[in-house]
């Protein structure tokens, strides 16, 4: 946290842009934390909160777009070549492709709020063949909501940012587990109703 604070404090908007952009490429960088910290600095008058929103939004959409093209150009081949290490076989990839065809836009918009999915969002969408315009529209929607939420939150909490981030970190996996259970329940219910 201290190194990240130093990076954002020292480089300002550039440090923020790099961290958010790199995260969109599939690298587990702390883009979300960078937005919160930069917005906290804006709360103290050291940065401009509107500029933070614009920079973070642009970096998020650009990073995911690059990730999309990486997935589009070589992602499927790489998944088929190395996917067996994480139990991602060709039949499972085919299921994922069908799911992304039906529900892809919602996944792209919501994935921005889920750690792990946020980093692979663009690569998976590209590898599964989602249309570029559709990906771009829903990725921009998700990025706008995500950047808006964390920029506003970071700006409003100011000095209490470290305490709040630590508290969020303790409960993040519970929220992810609850989301997975809710999604699985919804899919099961949808399947049962469809069979009837």
Phi, psi and omega in degrees: 000320180296317178296321179294315178303317178297321180296313180291319179295319184285315185259351176060235185296325180295315177299318177298312182299317182296313182296317181290319181295314181298323178299323179291342179278355181106359179274132181286070178265153183276062181297318180299314179296323179298320178296314181298315181294318179297320179293325175297320176295324177295326177298336177261010176081011182272336176224168179262126186294325178293317178297323177298314179300315181294314181296313181295319179297312181298316180294320180296312181293319179295314180299314179293326178293319175297317176301320178301313182290329173297314178296321182293319184280322185219000186298314183297317179298317179293321178297316180292329181283319185247357184297333182297340178292334179242025178062030177257093182268174180298318177298322178292322177296322178297320176297318179297320179297318178295319179296316180294329177294319181278315188242009186307312182301320179294317179299316181299317182290318185281329183303333180303331183267000184245120179300136182097305176291325181301319183287330184258002184310303183292318181299314180295316180299319178291318181293330181269002172084022176297143179296140185302311183297319179295315178301313183299316181297311183283331174294318178295320177299310179299319180295319180297316179294316182295310180296317179300316181295310184285328177293314179298313180299313180297322180292320183284327185273338174048252186294337185270012188299317182294318179297317181291317180298319178296319178295318178297320180298326179293328185254002185299315182291330174296319179294319178296316179298318179296321178295318179296316179297317179296317179295317178297318177297318179296316179296319178297314178298317179299319180293317179298314180294326180292321178294324179290000000 
